[in-house]
XYZ file of C-alpha atoms in Angstrom:
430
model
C 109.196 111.079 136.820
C 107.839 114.943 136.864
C 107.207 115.699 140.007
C 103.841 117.721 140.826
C 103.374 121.412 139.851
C 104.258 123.979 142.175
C 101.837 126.139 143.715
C 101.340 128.761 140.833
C 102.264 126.493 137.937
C 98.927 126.077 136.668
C 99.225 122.506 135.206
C 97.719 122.294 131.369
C 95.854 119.102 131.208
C 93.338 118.572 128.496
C 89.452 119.913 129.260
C 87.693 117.203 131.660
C 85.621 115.112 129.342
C 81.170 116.390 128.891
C 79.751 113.939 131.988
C 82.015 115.976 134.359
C 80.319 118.968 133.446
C 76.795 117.292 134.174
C 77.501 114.714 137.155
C 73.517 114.916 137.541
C 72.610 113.496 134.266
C 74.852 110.670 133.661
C 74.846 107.738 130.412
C 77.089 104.784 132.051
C 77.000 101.948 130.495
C 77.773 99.964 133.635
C 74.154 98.852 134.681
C 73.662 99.305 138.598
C 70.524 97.259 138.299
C 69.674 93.878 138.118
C 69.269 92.340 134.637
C 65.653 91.858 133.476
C 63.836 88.241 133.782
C 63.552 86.833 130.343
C 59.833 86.029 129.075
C 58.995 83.000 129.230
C 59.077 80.651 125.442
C 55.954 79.498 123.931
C 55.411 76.069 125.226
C 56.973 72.772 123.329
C 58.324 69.329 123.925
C 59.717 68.803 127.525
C 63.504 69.423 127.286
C 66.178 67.333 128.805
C 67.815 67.700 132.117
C 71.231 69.375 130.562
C 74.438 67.800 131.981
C 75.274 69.745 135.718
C 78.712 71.809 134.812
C 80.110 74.469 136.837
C 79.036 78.177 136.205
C 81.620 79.623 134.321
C 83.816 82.855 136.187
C 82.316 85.775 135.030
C 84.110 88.120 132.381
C 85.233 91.079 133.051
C 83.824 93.900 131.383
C 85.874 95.981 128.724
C 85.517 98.824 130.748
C 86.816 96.678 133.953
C 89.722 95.518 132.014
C 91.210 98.769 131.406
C 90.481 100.174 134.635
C 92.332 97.445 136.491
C 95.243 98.002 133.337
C 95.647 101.544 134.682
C 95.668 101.242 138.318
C 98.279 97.970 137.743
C 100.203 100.928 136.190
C 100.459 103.422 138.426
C 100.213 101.294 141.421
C 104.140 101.278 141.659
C 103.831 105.171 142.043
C 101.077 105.618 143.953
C 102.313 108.553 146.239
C 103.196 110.697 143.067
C 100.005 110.267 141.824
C 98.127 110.819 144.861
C 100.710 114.028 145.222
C 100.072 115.221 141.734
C 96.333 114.271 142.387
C 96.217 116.869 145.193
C 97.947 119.533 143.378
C 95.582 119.324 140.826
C 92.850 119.993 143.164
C 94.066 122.474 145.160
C 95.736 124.764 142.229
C 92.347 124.789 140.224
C 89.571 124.439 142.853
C 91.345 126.323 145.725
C 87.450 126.642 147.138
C 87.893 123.006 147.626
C 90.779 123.194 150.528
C 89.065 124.160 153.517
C 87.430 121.079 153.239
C 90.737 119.151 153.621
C 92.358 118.552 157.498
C 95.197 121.824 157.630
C 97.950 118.530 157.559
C 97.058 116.458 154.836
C 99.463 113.604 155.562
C 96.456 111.373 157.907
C 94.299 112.331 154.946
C 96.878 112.175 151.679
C 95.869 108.638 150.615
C 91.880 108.235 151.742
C 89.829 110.227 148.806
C 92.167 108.509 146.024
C 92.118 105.299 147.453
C 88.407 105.190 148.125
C 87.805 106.055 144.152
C 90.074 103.451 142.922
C 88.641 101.198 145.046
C 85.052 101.796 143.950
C 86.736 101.620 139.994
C 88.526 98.284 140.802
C 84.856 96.926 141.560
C 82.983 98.206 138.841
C 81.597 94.893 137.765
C 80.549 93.922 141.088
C 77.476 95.376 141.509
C 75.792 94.733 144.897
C 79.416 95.322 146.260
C 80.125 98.441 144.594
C 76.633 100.066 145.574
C 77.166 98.855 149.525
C 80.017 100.820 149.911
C 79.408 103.754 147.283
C 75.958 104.124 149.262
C 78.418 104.460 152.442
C 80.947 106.623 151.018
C 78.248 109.148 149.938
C 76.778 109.196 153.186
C 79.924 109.465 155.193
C 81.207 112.553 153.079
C 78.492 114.858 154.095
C 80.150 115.200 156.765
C 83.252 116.450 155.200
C 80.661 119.480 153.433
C 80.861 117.396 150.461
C 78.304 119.105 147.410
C 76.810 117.824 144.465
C 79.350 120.120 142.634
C 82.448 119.038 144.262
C 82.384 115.755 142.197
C 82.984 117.141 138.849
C 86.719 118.606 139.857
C 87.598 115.510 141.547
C 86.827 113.454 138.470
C 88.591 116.099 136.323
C 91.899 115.927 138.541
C 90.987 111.942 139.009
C 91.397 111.565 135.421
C 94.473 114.518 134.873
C 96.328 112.325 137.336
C 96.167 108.833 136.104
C 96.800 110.281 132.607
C 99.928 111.478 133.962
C 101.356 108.478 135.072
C 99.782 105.796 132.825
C 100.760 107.734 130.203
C 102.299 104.586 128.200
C 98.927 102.974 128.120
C 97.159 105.461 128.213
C 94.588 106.321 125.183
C 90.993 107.596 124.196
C 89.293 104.239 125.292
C 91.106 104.028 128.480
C 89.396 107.823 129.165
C 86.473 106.842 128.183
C 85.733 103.902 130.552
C 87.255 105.792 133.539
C 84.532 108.751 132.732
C 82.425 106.102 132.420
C 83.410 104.406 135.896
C 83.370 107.988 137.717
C 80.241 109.327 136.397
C 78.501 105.711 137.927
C 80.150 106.405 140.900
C 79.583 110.074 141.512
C 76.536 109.737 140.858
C 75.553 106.538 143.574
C 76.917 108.634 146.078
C 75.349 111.911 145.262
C 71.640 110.051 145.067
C 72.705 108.256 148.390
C 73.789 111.523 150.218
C 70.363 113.056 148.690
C 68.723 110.691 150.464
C 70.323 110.828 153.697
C 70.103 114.232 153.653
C 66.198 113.535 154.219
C 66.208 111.474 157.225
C 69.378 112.776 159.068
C 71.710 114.940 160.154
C 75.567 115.323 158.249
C 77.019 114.938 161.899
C 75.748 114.979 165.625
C 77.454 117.051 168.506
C 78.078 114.545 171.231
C 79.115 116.013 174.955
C 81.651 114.081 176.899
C 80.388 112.534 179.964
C 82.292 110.123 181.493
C 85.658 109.525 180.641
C 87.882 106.045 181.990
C 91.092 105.596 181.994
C 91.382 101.201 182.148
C 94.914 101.438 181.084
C 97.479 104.518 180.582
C 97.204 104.282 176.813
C 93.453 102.774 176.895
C 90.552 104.979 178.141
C 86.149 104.235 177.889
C 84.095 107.527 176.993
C 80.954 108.182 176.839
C 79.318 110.568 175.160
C 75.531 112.224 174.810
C 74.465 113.604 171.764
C 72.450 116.591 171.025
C 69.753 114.788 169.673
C 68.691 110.856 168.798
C 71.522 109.051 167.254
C 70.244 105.524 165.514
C 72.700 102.665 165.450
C 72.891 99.056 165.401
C 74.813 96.574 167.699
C 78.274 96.163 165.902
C 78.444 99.164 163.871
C 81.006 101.711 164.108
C 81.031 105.738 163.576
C 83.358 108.420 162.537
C 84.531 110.820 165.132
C 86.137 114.026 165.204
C 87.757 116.046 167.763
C 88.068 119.505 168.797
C 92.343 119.749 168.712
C 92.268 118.191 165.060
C 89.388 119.772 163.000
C 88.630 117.964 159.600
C 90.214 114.794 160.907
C 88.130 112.109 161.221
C 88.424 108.119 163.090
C 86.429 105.098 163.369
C 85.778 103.499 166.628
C 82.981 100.925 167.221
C 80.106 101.347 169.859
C 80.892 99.235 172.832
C 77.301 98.805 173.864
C 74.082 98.270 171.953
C 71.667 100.911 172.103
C 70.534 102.318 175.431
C 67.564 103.598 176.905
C 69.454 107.106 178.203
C 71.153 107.332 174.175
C 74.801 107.458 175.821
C 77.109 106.302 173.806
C 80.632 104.886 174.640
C 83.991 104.090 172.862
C 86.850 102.355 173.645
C 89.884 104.128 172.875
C 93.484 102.913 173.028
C 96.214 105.776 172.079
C 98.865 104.515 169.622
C 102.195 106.236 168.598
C 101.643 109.567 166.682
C 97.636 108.780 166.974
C 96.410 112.364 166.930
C 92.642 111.408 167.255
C 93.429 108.652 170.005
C 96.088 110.683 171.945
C 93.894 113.580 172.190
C 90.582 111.594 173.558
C 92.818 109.699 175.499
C 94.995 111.958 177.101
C 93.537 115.324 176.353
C 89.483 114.748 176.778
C 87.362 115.359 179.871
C 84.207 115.161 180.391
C 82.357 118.841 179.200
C 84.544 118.649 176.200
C 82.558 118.464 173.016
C 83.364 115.945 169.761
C 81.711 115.468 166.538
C 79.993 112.079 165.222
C 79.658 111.117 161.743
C 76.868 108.585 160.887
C 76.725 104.955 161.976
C 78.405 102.096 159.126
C 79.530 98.928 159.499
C 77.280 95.227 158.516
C 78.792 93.478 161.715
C 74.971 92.990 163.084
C 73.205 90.100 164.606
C 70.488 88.566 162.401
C 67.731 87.671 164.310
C 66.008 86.089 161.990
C 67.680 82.952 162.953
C 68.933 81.117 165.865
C 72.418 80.409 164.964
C 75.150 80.296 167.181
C 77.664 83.636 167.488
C 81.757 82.903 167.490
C 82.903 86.359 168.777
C 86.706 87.088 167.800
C 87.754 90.317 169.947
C 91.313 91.162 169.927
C 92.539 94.673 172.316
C 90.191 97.453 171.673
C 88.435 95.423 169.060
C 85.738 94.091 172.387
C 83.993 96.800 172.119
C 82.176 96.054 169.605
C 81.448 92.356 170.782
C 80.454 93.505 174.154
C 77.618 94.990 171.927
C 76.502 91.972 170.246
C 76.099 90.026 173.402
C 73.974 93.118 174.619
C 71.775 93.056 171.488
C 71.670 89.160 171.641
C 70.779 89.490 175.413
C 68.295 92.853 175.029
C 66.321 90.310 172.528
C 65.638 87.888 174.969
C 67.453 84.757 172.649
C 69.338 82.313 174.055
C 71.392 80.932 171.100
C 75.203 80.042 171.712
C 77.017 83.069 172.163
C 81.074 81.913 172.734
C 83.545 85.198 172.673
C 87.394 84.308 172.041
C 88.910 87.833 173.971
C 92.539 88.371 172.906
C 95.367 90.108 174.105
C 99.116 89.983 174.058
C 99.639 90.672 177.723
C 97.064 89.948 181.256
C 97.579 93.925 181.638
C 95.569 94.197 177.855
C 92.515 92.355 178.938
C 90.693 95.416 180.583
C 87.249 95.067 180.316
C 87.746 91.390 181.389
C 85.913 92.260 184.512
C 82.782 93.508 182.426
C 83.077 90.055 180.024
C 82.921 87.975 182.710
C 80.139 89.825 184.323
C 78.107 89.191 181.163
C 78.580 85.678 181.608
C 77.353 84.966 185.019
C 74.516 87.032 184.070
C 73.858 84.683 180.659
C 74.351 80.981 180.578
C 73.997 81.114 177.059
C 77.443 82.804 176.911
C 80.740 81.895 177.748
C 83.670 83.853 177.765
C 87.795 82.547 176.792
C 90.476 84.880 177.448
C 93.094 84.104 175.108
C 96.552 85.817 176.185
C 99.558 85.418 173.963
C 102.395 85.821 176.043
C 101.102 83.520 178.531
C 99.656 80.637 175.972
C 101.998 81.465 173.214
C 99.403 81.348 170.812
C 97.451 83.772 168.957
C 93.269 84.299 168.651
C 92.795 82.383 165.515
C 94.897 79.640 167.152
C 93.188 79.350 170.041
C 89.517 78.878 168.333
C 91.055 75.720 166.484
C 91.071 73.920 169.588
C 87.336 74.613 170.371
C 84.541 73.900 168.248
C 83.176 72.206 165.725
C 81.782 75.949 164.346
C 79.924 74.945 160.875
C 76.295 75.765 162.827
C 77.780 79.240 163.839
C 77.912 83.101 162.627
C 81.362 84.643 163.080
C 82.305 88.203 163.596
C 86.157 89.547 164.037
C 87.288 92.738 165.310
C 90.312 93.933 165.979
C 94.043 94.779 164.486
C 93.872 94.338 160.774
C 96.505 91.323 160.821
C 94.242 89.340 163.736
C 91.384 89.974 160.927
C 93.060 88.598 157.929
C 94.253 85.453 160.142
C 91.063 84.983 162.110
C 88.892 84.626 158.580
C 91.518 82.509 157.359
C 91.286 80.123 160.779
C 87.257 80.260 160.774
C 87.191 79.395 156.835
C 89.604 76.241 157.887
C 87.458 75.303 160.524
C 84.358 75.131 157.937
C 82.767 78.003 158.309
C 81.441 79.588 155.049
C 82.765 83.115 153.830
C 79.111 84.728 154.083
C 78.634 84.037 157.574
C 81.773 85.423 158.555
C 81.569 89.359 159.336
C 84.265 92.255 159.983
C 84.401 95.433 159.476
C 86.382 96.543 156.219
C 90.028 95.938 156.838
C 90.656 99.819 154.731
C 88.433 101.282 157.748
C 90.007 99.359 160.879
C 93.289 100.528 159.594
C 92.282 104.645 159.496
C 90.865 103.425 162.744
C 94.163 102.807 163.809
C 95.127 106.930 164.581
């Protein structure tokens, strides 16, 4: 396989196709609205009840079927075409670097990956426009322009026809042009719209920093002006040691009346982001925050029960819920399952329990591995039942994938069951 050009080896790819030239004005076919009602018929004889079948699974679309054909392609060589993909960004839009981290190795895979996944769900609709809507928000952060989006959809497109090249033909261009002018062009309107109501980032000041643990500290920040957020969401954070590289941690309190704003931070092994507001932040010290994300909110519109899954750092954001739940006077069911692998690992236990002398509604179960030799999703089994309850998870991606799994078991359907996206808690992870 050819490995990427070198710096000066201007590679010769064929023109990008007309709707990169004109992101603004796109033709997709894929339809990011819903369908129109049908009229109603003229009026006649009153039809039979038809015979109850099962809705049948959705086709894809043509345009779906070769966009999942390509990336099932290159998907066993997914670092040379993210490596060629950079290459061809950096050797043709060189104005386009500075808006890249210096090391690009925390930040190789993230723009690809976030475009294929967007492609992969191009005939999901209120999906796709969820987290396109998100994606264009969170890159003005990054400096991200309208222009930008044409020469990543040329180099988007110069890569895959690279390394798909045995499938690779005039439809297959088509529907990924297609695919990446719908895309582009959700997340240029969204950022347009953002760009209205608030700002691309927030400076926050440092003003209390915890160590709980050695490798787990609490900071709180205050930032230069309102920030608006919702119990359970999460933001994007940057520091000043590692400019351009950016981290999700959740809020670990709803919102307060003094608009602090705290994290919980645990440092992990070559963690730049965590090491550094861990180990290298005091209070005075000045970060960056991105816009608030995340669906993991309380819906007050009912009075169902809350299962609360927090495993480590991941009780941050639960802490919050049972704040929000608390702040809005309700006194639903509110039972938090707090795991950790070691006694040591529970450190905000203290605050937990607190909670719960203050709020009979709630009750708090520590759930420690070593000593129970069982894991989170284990323990919930033995409670319960949990069919009249909302779940949320967070926490290590693997305690997510297992906990939905357990809460699905225990009858509790998929759309009351909320995380943040696995993709995010793992860039968290640094």
């Amino acid at each position: 396989m050819p490995e990427p050009p070198a710096p000066f080896d201007r590679p010769r790819l064929p023109e990008p196709p007309e709707p990169f030239q004109k992101p603004r004005s796109p033709e997709p076919p894929v339809s990011l609205q819903a369908p129109p009602v049908p009229e109603p018929g003229p009026s006649g004889p009153e039809p039979r009840l038809p015979v109850q079948r099962p809705a049948p699974t959705p086709q894809p679309s043509p345009d779906a079927v070769l966009i999942r054909r390509t990336m099932a392609e290159v998907g066993p060589v997914a670092d040379k075409v993210t490596s060629y993909f950079y290459a061809l960004l950096f050797v043709r839009h060189p104005d386009l670097r500075p808006l890249f981290p210096a090391a690009m190795d925390t930040q190789r895979d993230r723009l690809l990956k976030a475009l294929l996944t967007a492609a992969e769900h191009i005939d999901n609709t209120p999906v796709l426009v969820d987290y396109l809507q998100n994606l264009g928000r969170g890159h003005r952060k990054y400096g991200t322009r309208p222009e930008h989006y044409p020469a990543v959809g040329e180099c988007l497109i110069g890569s895959l026809s690279r390394f798909a090249s045995a499938i690779w033909d005039a439809e297959t261009e088509a529907a990924w042009v297609r695919a990446y002018t719908t895309i582009s062009q959700v997340m240029i309107d969204a950022a347009a719209a953002d760009e209205l109501r608030a700002p691309a980032w927030w400076y926050a000041e440092v003003v209390a920093h915890d160590l709980r643990t050695p490798d787990i500290a609490v900071i709180t920040v205050r930032p230069d002006q309102p920030y608006p957020f919702l119990a359970g969401q999460y933001t994007s954070l940057e520091t000043p040691w590692w400019p351009r590289i950016w981290r999700h941690y959740s809020f670990a309190s709803a919102p307060r009346s003094d608009g602090l704003l705290s994290f919980h931070v645990k440092a992990v092994p070559a963690g730049w982001v965590s090491n550094a507001l861990v180990h290298r932040a005091r209070p005075g010290d000045i970060i960056r925050l991105g816009p608030p994300a995340g669906s993991m909110t309380v819906d007050h519109t009912t009075d169902s029960g809350l299962l609360c899954l927090g495993g480590g750092t991941g009780i941050a954001p639960i802490k919050a819920l049972v704040e929000d739940v608390a702040e809005h006077g309700e006194r639903r069911p509110v039972e938090v399952f707090y795991g950790a692998r070691t006694d040591h690992d529970l450190y905000d236990i203290d605050t937990m329990l607190r909670l719960q002398q203050s709020h009979p509604w709630l009750a708090v179960r520590p759930v420690v591995d070593q000593r129970a030799h069982l894991h989170l999703p284990d323990a919930v089994r033995e409670y319960g039942p949990w069919n009249e309850y909302d779940a949320y998870l967070s926490g290590p991606p693997g305690m997510i994938r297992s906990g939905v799994d357990a809460l699905r078991a225990a009858g509790i359907p998929s759309d009351r069951i909320r995380h943040d996206s696995v993709e995010e808690l793992v860039a968290a992870g640094d």
